[in-house]
Amino acid sequence: MRRQPLERVTVRAPAKVNLHLSVGRRRTDGFHELTTVFQAVGLYDELDAVPADALTVTVTGEHAEHVPADGSNLAVRAAALLGMETGRTPNVMLTIRKGIPVAGGCAGGSADAAAALVACDALWGTNLGRAELGKLAGRLGSDVPFSLHGGTALGTGRGEQLTPVLGHGSFSWVLALAEDGLSTPEVYGELDRQRESGPVAVVTDAAGVLAALRTGDAVALGHALSNDLQPAAVALRPQLSLLLEAGKQLGALGGLVSGSGPTVAFLARNDDHAVALAGALQGQGACRSVRRADGPVPGARVIEVA
Ligand code: C5P
């Protein structure tokens, strides 16, 4: 019996938080050498892929108007790349529903690219498999391989070389979302500027975070969280220091700017504490809005096929 062509594939891809992010030297290609520990958390973008006469994208959800809907959209680039690599004309209509903050340091664009790779691979029956898709992901952006992979992983190189991190337990996060996004290149640029004009503490060792993950110790993880990009994000958005302080006063086990920010991730003691912490942060008006999310969760996955 001939299999019916698929009419629609829906994929869900998670946000990420960097539990540890140490930034090394700026390379000749403009990227910085990183050591980072990613964790995928339960805040998602959803992407539909439907056969069409051309490659198009529509973006809906909060701040969708800030996401490009042309050929520079990462999901469009992902579909085009998969098409080129598999000898297919990438005629597909992509629809993205944003649940991950736009320009928030949570890999929203990378999630969309990973989702598009997984969705088009299923829609077209190209069946490249995770390892091949991972290679394409690395060509699209530093965080795209992790968005595909999910879970918890150590990232090296520019962040695209992944080693899975085995750990215990699940962690309760509260993500505090800012009014406006930050540009990742600008935050890296600010870090370079700070380093030129004086010494900046560089944490290069992910050992504390990795040890806490191994034992599932949330208190130790809270203490070990660190991000070299945080001083740069705070310099560009000074109000972030008030938000970080508010979380500390409310009993968060730890808090840090996620990636290049401006989203701030707070680690709660448990789900009940996360509910209380989220409510209190929202009540204080220290941020635009809050989301609760548990981690780790899997990477980009097909959730529906029609
Ligand atoms: O790889 P991606 O497109 O997500 O990177 C966005 C920007 O972030 C890069 O153009 C670069 O300015 C900065 N970046 C960096 N070093 C990294 C990752 C990103 O400088 N390891």
Coordinates of C-alpha atoms in Angstrom, one line a residue, residues 139-260:
R139 CA 25.7 25.5 10.0
L140 CA 22.6 27.5 10.9
G141 CA 23.7 28.9 14.3
S142 CA 25.7 28.2 17.5
D143 CA 22.7 27.2 19.6
V144 CA 20.7 25.2 16.9
P145 CA 22.4 21.8 17.6
F146 CA 21.4 22.1 21.2
S147 CA 17.8 23.1 20.4
L148 CA 17.7 19.8 18.4
H149 CA 19.4 17.8 21.1
G150 CA 17.6 19.1 24.3
G151 CA 18.2 17.8 27.8
T152 CA 21.3 19.1 29.4
A153 CA 24.6 19.3 27.5
L154 CA 28.1 20.8 27.6
G155 CA 28.7 23.0 24.6
T156 CA 32.2 23.9 23.4
G157 CA 33.6 25.6 20.3
R158 CA 31.2 28.4 19.6
G159 CA 28.6 26.4 21.5
E160 CA 27.8 24.0 18.6
Q161 CA 29.9 21.0 19.8
L162 CA 27.8 19.1 22.3
T163 CA 28.5 16.4 24.9
P164 CA 25.4 15.1 26.8
V165 CA 25.5 15.7 30.5
L166 CA 24.0 13.0 32.6
G167 CA 22.2 14.2 35.7
H168 CA 19.5 13.5 38.2
G169 CA 16.2 15.1 38.8
S170 CA 14.3 18.0 37.4
F171 CA 14.6 21.6 38.2
S172 CA 12.0 24.3 38.6
W173 CA 12.8 27.5 36.8
V174 CA 11.1 30.9 36.8
L175 CA 11.9 33.0 33.7
A176 CA 11.5 36.7 34.1
L177 CA 10.9 38.3 30.7
A178 CA 11.9 41.9 29.8
E179 CA 10.0 44.5 27.8
D180 CA 12.5 44.6 24.9
G181 CA 15.0 42.1 23.6
L182 CA 18.8 42.4 23.4
S183 CA 20.9 41.8 20.3
T184 CA 23.3 38.9 20.9
P185 CA 26.2 40.5 18.8
E186 CA 25.7 43.7 20.8
V187 CA 26.1 41.9 24.1
Y188 CA 29.3 40.1 22.9
G189 CA 30.5 43.4 21.6
E190 CA 30.0 45.0 25.0
L191 CA 31.9 42.2 26.7
D192 CA 34.8 42.7 24.3
R193 CA 34.7 46.5 25.1
Q194 CA 34.7 45.8 28.9
R195 CA 37.6 43.4 28.5
E196 CA 39.6 46.0 26.5
S197 CA 39.0 48.7 29.1
G198 CA 39.9 46.6 32.2
P199 CA 40.0 43.2 33.8
V200 CA 36.7 41.2 33.8
A201 CA 36.5 38.1 35.9
V202 CA 36.4 35.0 33.7
V203 CA 35.0 31.8 35.0
T204 CA 36.2 29.0 32.8
D205 CA 35.3 26.0 34.9
A206 CA 31.9 24.3 34.6
A207 CA 32.9 21.8 37.3
G208 CA 30.5 23.2 40.0
V209 CA 27.5 23.1 37.7
L210 CA 28.4 19.6 36.5
A211 CA 28.8 18.2 40.0
A212 CA 25.5 19.7 41.1
L213 CA 23.7 18.2 38.1
R214 CA 25.3 14.8 38.8
T215 CA 23.7 14.7 42.2
G216 CA 20.6 16.6 41.3
D217 CA 21.4 19.1 44.1
A218 CA 19.3 22.2 43.4
V219 CA 20.9 24.2 46.2
A220 CA 24.4 23.5 44.9
L221 CA 23.3 24.3 41.4
G222 CA 21.8 27.6 42.5
H223 CA 25.2 28.6 43.9
A224 CA 27.2 27.4 40.9
L225 CA 25.2 29.3 38.2
S226 CA 27.4 31.7 36.3
N227 CA 27.4 33.6 33.0
D228 CA 30.3 35.7 31.7
L229 CA 27.9 37.6 29.5
Q230 CA 25.9 38.9 32.5
P231 CA 28.0 42.0 33.2
A232 CA 27.7 43.0 29.6
A233 CA 23.9 42.5 29.5
V234 CA 23.5 44.4 32.8
A235 CA 25.7 47.3 31.4
L236 CA 23.3 47.5 28.5
R237 CA 20.2 47.1 30.7
P238 CA 21.0 48.4 34.2
Q239 CA 17.5 47.5 35.5
L240 CA 18.5 43.8 35.3
S241 CA 20.5 44.2 38.5
L242 CA 17.3 45.2 40.4
L243 CA 15.5 42.1 39.0
L244 CA 18.4 39.8 40.0
E245 CA 18.4 41.3 43.5
A246 CA 14.6 40.9 43.7
G247 CA 14.8 37.2 42.9
K248 CA 17.5 36.8 45.6
Q249 CA 15.4 38.6 48.2
L250 CA 12.5 36.3 47.3
G251 CA 14.6 33.2 48.1
A252 CA 15.6 32.0 44.7
L253 CA 18.3 29.4 45.0
G254 CA 20.2 31.3 42.3
G255 CA 19.5 33.6 39.4
L256 CA 21.3 34.7 36.2
V257 CA 20.9 36.3 32.9
S258 CA 20.1 33.6 30.4
G259 CA 22.7 33.6 27.6
S260 CA 22.9 37.1 26.2

